[in-house]
PDB file of C-alpha atoms in Angstrom:
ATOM      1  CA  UNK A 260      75.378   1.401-202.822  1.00  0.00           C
ATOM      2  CA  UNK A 261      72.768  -1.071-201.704  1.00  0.00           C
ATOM      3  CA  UNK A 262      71.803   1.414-198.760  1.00  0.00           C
ATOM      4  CA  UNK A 263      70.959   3.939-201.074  1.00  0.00           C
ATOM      5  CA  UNK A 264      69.271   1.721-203.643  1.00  0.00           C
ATOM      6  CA  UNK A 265      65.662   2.425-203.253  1.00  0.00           C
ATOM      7  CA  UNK A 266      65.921   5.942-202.991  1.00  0.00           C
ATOM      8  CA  UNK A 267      64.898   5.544-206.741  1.00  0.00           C
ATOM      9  CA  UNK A 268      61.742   5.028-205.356  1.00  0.00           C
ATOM     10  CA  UNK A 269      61.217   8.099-204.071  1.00  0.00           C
ATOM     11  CA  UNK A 270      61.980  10.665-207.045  1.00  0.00           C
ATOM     12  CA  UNK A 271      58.510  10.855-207.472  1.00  0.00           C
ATOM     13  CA  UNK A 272      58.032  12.537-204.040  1.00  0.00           C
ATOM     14  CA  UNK A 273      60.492  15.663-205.121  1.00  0.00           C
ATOM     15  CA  UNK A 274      58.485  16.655-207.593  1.00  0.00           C
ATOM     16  CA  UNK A 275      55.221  16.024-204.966  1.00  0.00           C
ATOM     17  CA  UNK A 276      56.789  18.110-202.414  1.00  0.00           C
ATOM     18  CA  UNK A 277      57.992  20.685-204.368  1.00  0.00           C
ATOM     19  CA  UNK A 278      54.837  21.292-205.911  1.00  0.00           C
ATOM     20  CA  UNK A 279      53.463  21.562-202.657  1.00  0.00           C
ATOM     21  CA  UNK A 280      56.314  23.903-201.235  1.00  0.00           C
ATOM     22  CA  UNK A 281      55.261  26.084-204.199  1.00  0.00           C
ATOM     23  CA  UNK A 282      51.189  26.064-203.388  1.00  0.00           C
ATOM     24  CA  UNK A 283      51.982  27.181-199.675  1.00  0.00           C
ATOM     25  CA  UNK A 284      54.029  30.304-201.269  1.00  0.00           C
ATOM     26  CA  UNK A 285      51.055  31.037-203.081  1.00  0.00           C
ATOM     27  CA  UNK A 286      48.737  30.619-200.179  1.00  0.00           C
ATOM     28  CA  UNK A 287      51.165  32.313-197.694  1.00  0.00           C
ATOM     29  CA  UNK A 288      51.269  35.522-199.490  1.00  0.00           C
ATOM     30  CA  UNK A 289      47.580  35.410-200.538  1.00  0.00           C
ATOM     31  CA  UNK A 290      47.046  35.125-196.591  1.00  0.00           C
ATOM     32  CA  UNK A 291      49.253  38.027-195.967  1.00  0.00           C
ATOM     33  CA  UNK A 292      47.360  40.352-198.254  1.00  0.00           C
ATOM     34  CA  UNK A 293      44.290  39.705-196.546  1.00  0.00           C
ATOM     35  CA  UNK A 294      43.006  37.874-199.690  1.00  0.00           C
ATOM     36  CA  UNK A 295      42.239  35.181-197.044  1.00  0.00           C
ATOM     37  CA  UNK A 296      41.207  37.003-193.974  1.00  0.00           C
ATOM     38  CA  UNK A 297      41.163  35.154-190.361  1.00  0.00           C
ATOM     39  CA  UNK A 298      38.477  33.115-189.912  1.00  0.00           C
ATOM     40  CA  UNK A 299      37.955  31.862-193.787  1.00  0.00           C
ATOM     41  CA  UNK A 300      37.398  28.163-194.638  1.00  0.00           C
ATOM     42  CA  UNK A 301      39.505  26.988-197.130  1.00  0.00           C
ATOM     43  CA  UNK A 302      38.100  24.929-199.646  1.00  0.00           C
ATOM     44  CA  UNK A 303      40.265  22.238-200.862  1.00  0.00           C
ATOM     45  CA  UNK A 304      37.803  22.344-204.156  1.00  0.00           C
ATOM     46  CA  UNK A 305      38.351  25.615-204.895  1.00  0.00           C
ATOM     47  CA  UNK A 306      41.796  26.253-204.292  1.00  0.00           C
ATOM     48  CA  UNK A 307      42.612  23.087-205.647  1.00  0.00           C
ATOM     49  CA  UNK A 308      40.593  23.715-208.805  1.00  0.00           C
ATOM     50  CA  UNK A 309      42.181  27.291-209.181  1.00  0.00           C
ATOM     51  CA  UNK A 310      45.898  26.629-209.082  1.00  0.00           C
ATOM     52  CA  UNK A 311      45.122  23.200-211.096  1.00  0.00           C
ATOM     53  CA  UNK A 312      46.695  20.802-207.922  1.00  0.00           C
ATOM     54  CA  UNK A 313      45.916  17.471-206.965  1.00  0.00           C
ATOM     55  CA  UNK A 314      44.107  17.290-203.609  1.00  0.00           C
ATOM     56  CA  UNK A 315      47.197  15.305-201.501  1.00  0.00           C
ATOM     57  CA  UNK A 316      49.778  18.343-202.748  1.00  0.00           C
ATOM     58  CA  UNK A 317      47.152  21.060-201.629  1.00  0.00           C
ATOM     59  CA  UNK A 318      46.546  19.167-197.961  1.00  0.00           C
ATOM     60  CA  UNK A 319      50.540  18.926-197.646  1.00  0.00           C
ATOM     61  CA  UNK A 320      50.444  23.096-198.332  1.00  0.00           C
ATOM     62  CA  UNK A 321      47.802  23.416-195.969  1.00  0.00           C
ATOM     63  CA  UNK A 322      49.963  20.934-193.318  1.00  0.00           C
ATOM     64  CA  UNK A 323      53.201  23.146-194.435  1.00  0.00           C
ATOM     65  CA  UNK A 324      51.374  26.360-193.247  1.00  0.00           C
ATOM     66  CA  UNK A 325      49.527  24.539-190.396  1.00  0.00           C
ATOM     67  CA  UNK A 326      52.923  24.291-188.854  1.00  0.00           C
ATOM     68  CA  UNK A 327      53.805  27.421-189.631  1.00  0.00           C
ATOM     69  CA  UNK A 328      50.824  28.728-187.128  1.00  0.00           C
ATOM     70  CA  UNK A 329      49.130  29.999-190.080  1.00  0.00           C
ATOM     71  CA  UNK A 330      46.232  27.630-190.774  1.00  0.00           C
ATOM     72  CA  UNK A 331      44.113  25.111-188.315  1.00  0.00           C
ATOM     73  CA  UNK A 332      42.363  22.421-188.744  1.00  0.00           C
ATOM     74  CA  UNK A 333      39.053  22.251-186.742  1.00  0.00           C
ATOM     75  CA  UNK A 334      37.653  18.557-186.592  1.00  0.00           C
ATOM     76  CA  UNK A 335      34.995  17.959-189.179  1.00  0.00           C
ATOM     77  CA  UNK A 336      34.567  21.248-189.943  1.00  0.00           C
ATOM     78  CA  UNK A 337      37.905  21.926-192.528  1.00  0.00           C
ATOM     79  CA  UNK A 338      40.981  24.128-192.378  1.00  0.00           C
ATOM     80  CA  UNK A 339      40.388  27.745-190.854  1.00  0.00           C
ATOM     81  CA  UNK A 340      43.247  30.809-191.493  1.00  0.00           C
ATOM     82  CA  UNK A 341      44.017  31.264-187.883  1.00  0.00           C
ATOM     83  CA  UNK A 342      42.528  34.266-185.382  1.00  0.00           C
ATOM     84  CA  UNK A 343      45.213  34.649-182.757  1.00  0.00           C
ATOM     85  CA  UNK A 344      44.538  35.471-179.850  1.00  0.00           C
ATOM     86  CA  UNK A 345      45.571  38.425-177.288  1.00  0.00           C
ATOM     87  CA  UNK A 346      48.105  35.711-175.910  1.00  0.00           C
ATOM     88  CA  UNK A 347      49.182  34.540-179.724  1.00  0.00           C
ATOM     89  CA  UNK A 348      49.974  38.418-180.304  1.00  0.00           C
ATOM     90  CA  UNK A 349      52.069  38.974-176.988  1.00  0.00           C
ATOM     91  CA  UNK A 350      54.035  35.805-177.925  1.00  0.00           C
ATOM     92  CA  UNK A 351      54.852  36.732-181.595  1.00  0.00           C
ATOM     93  CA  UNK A 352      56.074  40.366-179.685  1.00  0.00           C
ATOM     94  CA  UNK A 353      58.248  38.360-177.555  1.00  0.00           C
ATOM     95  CA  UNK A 354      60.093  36.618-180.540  1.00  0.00           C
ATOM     96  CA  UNK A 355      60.274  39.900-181.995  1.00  0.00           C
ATOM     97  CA  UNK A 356      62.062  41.419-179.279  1.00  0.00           C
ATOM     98  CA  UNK A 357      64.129  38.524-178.628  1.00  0.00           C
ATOM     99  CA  UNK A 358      65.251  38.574-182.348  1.00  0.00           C
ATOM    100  CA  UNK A 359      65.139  41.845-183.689  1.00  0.00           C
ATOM    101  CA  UNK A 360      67.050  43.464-180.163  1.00  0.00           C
ATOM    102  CA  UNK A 361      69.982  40.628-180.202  1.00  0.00           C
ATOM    103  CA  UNK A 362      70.363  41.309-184.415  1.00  0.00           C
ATOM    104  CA  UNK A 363      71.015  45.259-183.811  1.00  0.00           C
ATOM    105  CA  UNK A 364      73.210  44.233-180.258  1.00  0.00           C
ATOM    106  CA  UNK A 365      75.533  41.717-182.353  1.00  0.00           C
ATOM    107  CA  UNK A 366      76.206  44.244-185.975  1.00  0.00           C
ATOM    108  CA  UNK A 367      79.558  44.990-184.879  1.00  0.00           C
ATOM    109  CA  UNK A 368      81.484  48.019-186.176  1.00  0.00           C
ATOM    110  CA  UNK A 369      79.578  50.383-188.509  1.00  0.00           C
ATOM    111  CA  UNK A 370      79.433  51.218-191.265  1.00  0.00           C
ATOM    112  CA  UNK A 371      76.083  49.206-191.735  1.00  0.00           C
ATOM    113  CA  UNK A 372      75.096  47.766-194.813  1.00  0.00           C
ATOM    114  CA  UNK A 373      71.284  49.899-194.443  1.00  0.00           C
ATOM    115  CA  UNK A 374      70.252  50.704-197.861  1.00  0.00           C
ATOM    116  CA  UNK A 375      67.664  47.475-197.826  1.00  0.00           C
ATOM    117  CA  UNK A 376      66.313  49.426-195.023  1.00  0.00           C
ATOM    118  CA  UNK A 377      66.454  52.872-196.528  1.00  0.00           C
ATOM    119  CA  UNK A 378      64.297  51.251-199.496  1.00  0.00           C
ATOM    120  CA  UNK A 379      61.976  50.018-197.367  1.00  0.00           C
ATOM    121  CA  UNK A 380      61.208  53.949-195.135  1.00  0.00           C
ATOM    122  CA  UNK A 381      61.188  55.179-199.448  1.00  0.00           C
ATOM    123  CA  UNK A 382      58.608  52.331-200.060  1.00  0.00           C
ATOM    124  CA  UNK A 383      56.265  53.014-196.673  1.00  0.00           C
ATOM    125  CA  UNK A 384      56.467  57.168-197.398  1.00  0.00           C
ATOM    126  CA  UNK A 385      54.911  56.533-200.993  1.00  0.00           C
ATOM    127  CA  UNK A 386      52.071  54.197-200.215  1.00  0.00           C
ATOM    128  CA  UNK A 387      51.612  56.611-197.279  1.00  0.00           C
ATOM    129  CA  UNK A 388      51.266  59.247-199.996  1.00  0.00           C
ATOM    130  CA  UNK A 389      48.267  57.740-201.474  1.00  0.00           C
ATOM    131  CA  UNK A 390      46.576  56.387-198.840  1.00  0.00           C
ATOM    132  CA  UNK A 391      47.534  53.034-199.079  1.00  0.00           C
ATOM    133  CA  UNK A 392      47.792  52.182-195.137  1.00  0.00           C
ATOM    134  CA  UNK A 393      48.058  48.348-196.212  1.00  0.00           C
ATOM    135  CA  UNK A 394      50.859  49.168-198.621  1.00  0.00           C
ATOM    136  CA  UNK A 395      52.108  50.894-195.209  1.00  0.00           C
ATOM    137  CA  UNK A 396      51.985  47.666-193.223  1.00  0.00           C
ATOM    138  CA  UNK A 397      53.944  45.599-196.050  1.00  0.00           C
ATOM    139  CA  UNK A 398      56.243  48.463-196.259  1.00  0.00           C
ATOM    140  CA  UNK A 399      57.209  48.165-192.499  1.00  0.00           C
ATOM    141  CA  UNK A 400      56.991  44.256-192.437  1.00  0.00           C
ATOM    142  CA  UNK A 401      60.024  44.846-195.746  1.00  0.00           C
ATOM    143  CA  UNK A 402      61.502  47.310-192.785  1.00  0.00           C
ATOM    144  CA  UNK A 403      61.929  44.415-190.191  1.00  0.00           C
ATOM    145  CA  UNK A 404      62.999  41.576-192.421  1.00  0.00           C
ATOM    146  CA  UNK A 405      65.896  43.794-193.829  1.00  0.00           C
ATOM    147  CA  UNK A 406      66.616  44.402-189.983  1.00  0.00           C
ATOM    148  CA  UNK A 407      66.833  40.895-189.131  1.00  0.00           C
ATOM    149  CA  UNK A 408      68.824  40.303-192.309  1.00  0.00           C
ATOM    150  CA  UNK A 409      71.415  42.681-191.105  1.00  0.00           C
ATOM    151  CA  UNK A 410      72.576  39.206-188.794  1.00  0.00           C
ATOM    152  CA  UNK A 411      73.641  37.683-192.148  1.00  0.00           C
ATOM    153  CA  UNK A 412      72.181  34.437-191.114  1.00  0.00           C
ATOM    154  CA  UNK A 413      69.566  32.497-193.040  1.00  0.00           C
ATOM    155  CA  UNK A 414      68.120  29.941-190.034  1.00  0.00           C
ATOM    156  CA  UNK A 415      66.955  33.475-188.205  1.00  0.00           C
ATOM    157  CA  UNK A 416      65.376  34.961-191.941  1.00  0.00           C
ATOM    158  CA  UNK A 417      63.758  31.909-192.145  1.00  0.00           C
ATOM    159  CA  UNK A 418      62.027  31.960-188.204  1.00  0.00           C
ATOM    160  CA  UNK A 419      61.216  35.466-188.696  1.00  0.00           C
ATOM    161  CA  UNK A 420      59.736  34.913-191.991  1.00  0.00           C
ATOM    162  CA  UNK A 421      57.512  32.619-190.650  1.00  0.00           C
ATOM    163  CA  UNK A 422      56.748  35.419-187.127  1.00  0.00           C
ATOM    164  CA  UNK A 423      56.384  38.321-189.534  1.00  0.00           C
ATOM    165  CA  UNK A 424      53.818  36.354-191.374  1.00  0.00           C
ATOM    166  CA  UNK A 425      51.490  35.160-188.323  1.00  0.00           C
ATOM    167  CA  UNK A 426      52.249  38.709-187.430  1.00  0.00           C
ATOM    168  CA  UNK A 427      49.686  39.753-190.510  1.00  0.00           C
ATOM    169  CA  UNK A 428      46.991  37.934-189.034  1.00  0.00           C
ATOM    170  CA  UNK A 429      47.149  40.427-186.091  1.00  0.00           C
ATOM    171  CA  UNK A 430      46.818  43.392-188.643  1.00  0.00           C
ATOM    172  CA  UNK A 431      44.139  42.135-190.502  1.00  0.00           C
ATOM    173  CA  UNK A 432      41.866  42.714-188.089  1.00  0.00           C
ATOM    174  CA  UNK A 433      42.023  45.927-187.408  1.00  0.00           C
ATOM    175  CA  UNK A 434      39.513  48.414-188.233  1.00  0.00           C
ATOM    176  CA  UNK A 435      41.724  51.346-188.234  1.00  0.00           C
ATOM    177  CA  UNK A 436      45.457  50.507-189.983  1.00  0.00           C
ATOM    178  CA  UNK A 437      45.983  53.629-190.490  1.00  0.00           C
ATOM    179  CA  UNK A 438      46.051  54.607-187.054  1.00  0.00           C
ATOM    180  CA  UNK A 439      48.278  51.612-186.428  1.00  0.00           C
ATOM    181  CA  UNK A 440      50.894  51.889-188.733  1.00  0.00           C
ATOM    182  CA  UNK A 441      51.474  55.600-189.526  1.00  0.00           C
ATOM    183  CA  UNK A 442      53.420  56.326-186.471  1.00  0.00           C
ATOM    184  CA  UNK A 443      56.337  53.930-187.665  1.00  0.00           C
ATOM    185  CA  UNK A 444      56.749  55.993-190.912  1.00  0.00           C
ATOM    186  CA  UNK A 445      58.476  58.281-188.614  1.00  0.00           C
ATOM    187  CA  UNK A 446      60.137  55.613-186.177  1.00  0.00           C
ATOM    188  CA  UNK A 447      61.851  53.463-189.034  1.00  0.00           C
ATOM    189  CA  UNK A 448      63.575  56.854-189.857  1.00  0.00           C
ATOM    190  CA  UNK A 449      64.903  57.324-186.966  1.00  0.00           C
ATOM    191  CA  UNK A 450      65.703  53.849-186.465  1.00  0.00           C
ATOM    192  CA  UNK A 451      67.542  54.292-189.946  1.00  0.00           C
ATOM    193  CA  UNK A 452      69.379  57.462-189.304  1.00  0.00           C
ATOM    194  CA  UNK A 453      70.565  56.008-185.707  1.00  0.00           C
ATOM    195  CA  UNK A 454      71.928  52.754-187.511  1.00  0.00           C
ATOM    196  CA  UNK A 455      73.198  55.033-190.600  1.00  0.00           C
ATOM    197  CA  UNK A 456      75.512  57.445-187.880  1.00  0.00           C
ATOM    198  CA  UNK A 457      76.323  54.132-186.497  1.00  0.00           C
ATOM    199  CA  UNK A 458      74.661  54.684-183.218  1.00  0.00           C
ATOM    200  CA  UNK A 459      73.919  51.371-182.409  1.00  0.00           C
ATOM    201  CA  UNK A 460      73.028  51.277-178.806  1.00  0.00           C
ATOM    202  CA  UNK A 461      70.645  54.471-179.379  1.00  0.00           C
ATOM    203  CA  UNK A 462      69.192  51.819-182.263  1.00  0.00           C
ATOM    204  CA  UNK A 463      68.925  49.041-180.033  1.00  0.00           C
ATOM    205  CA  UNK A 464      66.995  51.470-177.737  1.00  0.00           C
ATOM    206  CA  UNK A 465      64.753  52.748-179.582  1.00  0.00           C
ATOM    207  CA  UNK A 466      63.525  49.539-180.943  1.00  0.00           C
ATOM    208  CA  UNK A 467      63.169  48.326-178.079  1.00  0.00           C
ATOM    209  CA  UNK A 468      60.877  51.188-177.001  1.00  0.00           C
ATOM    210  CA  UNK A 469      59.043  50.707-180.559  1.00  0.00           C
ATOM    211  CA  UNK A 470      58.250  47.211-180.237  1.00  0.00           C
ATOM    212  CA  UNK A 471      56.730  47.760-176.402  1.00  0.00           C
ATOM    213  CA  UNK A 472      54.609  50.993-178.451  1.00  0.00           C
ATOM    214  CA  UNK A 473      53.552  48.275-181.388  1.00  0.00           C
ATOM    215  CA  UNK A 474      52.486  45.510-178.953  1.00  0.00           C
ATOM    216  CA  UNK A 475      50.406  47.748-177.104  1.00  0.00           C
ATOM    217  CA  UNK A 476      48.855  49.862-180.016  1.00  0.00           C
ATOM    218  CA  UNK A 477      47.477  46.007-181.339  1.00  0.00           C
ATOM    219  CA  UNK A 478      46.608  44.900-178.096  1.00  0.00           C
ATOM    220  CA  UNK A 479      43.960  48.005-178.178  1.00  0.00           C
ATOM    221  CA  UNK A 480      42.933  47.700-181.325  1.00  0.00           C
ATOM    222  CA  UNK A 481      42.181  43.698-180.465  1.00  0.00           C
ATOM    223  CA  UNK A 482      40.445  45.173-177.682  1.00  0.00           C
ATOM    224  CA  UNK A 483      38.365  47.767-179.627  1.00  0.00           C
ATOM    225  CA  UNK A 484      37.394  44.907-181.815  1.00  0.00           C
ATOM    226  CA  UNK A 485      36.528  42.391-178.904  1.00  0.00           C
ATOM    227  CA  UNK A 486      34.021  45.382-177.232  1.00  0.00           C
ATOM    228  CA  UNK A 487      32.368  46.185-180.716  1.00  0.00           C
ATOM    229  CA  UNK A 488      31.811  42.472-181.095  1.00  0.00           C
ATOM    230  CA  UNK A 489      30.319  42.575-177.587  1.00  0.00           C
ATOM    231  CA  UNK A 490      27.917  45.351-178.283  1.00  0.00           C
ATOM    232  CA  UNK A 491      27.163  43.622-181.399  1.00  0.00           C
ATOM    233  CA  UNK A 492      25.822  40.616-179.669  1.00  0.00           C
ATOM    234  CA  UNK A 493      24.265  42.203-176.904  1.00  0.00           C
TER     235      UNK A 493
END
């Protein structure tokens, strides 16, 4: 008992770290809805002063989300949301493949348990229907976390939770999302319908084939955006 005696002494710190826990949920989602675009400072006074948190539980949030490839901290200057790069995006890609390929590979025998994906192709056709490309984006990033789900194991939810998110970073800079994104509408249907008839090795191929398309599709539009910035400065 005497080993786990001052453990007393740290009760304090659950309720510290949970708090925190808590602030980078906030702060991750605000991040993915562009509410916090690349590039912004974030200002411990303001956040802090908003969600009514002490300044030590905001800068473990910020370290939480640091880790998490989300954040940076830039010496004397504060914490930036980060800009990835052309290599950041390939990388993220990479996981994805890695990931998203082996889940549909290892399924077994169908039937498949689909209807979280079915949802998600309902939700992406009826922001599509109004014009809401960024409703579009969530709808497929829903799409992709219901496929990894399909492995039934929570240590890859939680690694892809974290890749989808660094993932919005990529899509938040792009001028044009509906040009990005409204090709998938179709391709999670048939991803959907393969998986649904059971077809998993036509699934597993046309994923494949879809994640190649997406990498490349960003890739441009980082490009796009690196040339206008170009002409800008020129």
């Amino acid at each position: 008992m005497a080993a786990v005696g001052g453990l007393a002494d740290d009760r304090a710190l659950l309720g510290r770290t949970s708090t925190a826990e808590r602030v980078s949920d906030i702060l991750r989602s605000r991040i993915a809805e562009g509410f916090f675009p690349p590039g912004t400072r974030l200002s411990e006074d303001s956040i802090g002063g908003a969600l009514g948190v002490s300044r030590n539980t905001l800068r473990e949030a910020f370290r939480l989300l640091t880790h998490e490839r989300l954040l940076e901290h830039q010496l004397n200057r504060g914490v930036f949301v980060r800009v990835l790069t052309d290599e950041d995006v390939a990388d993220i890609y990479r996981t994805r493949s890695l990931v998203e390929c082996a889940v549909v590979r290892g399924l077994g025998e169908p039937p498949f348990a689909v209807d979280g994906l079915a949802d998600a192709v309902a939700e992406g056709r009826r922001a599509a229907r109004t014009g809401d490309w960024k409703g579009v984006s969530t709808a497929n990033i829903h799409f992709h976390r219901e496929l990894v789900a399909l492995a039934g194991s929570a240590r890859t939810d939680e690694l892809m939770r974290s890749v989808f998110a660094e993932l919005r970073l990529a899509f938040h800079v792009v001028d044009d999302p509906r040009r990005l994104h409204e090709p998938y509408l179709a391709r999670n249907q048939q991803l959907l319908e393969a998986l649904q008839e059971g077809r998993r090795d036509d699934a597993e191929a046309l994923l494949a084939e879809y994640l190649d398309d997406s990498l490349r599709r960003v890739l441009d539009a980082y490009g796009q955006r690196g040339a206008e910035g170009a002409r800008a400065g020129g």
